[in-house]
Steps between C-alpha positions, in 0.01 A plus 500: 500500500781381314712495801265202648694220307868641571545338845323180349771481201797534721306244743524267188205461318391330208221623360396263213168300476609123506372319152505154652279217520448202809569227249863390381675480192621124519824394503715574199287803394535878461278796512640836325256800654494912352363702752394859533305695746447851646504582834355801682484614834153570692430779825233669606282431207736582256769325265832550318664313266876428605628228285474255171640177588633259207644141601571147375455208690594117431418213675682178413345162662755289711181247630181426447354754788805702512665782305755755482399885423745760402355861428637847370336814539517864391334791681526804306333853643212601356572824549788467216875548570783222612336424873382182518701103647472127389470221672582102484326228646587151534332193672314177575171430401301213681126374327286284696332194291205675403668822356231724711801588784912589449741669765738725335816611647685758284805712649604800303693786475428906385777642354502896343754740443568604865346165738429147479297298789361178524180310615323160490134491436344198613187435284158263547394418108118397548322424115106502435393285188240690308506264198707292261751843426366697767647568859525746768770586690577620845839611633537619857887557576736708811782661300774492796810703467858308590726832556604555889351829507145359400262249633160371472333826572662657192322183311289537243084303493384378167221346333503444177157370315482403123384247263657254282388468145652192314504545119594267204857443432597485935469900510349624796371844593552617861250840560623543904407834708714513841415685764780621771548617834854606668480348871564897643258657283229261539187741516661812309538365202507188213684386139339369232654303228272411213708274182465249309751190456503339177689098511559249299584115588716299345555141581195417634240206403 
């Protein structure tokens, strides 16, 4: 089953849940975000692990509603050894007034020891509050691949669901499962990421 995700990772994926929120930073502020989660791959009723997936990701406030996101990420095999890639994202944030909706526009690039690829992933942010440090989140996304010999069939479906929980001191804790489907394989098969993002703001009121 492991072969399932090849055609995906050279179709540029990222895997990662998202750890983000609808509402903005504000202008002037900065959000520093540890994130970890495992992802698996699903088929016929049954699962494998295929990789741990470590990143950073910091967010830096240029307006009110909008921000700046830059994020690292590490996907190591679980199955032990050297395979495994990283990947960089960069790009615009947009909040609407209320904080319940964002677009997202990251680009990105994979790079390993033998390929590197890159890919956009358009992303709708839409945020649920349950309480005063309570939220949910919902992610949907289409990972698109920018290489000539890919397209939007080689994409990747996402949907990432988690919660925000706002504790003392601006730290937040991001639970987030994501659930994903390659565009070819629709019907045969899934990935599941489930992490948990762990940020801290700094500069806000």
């Amino acid at each position: 089953m492991i072969l399932f995700f090849l055609p995906v990772l050279k179709g540029n994926a990222q895997f990662g849940n998202s750890f983000l929120s609808g509402e903005a930073i504000g202008k002037g502020a900065w959000e520093f975000s540890g994130l970890y989660s495992s992802l698996s791959i699903g088929s016929d009723g049954e699962s494998e692990g295929i990789f741990n997936n470590y990143g950073l990701l910091l967010g830096a406030g240029i307006s009110e509603k909008t921000e700046i996101r830059i994020r690292y990420d590490r996907f190591s095999s679980k199955e032990g050894g050297d395979f495994g890639f990283n990947t960089i994202y960069l790009g615009p944030k947009f909040s609407t007034e209320s904080g319940r909706f964002a677009l997202y526009f990251p680009v990105g690039v994979n790079f390993g020891d033998e390929f590197d690829s890159w890919m956009m992933e358009p992303s709708f942010i839409f945020s649920f509050p349950l309480g005063k440090n309570l939220q949910i989140n919902a992610t949907p996304s289409f990972l698109i691949p920018l290489e000539e010999e890919t397209g939007p069939e080689d994409g990747l479906l996402k949907l990432n669901l988690g919660l925000g929980i706002t504790a003392p001191g601006n730290w937040i804790f991001r639970p987030e499962a994501s659930l994903q489907y390659s565009v070819q394989e629709i019907g045969d098969g899934h990935f599941l990421a489930l992490g948990i993002g762990v940020s801290k703001r700094l500069g806000t009121q």
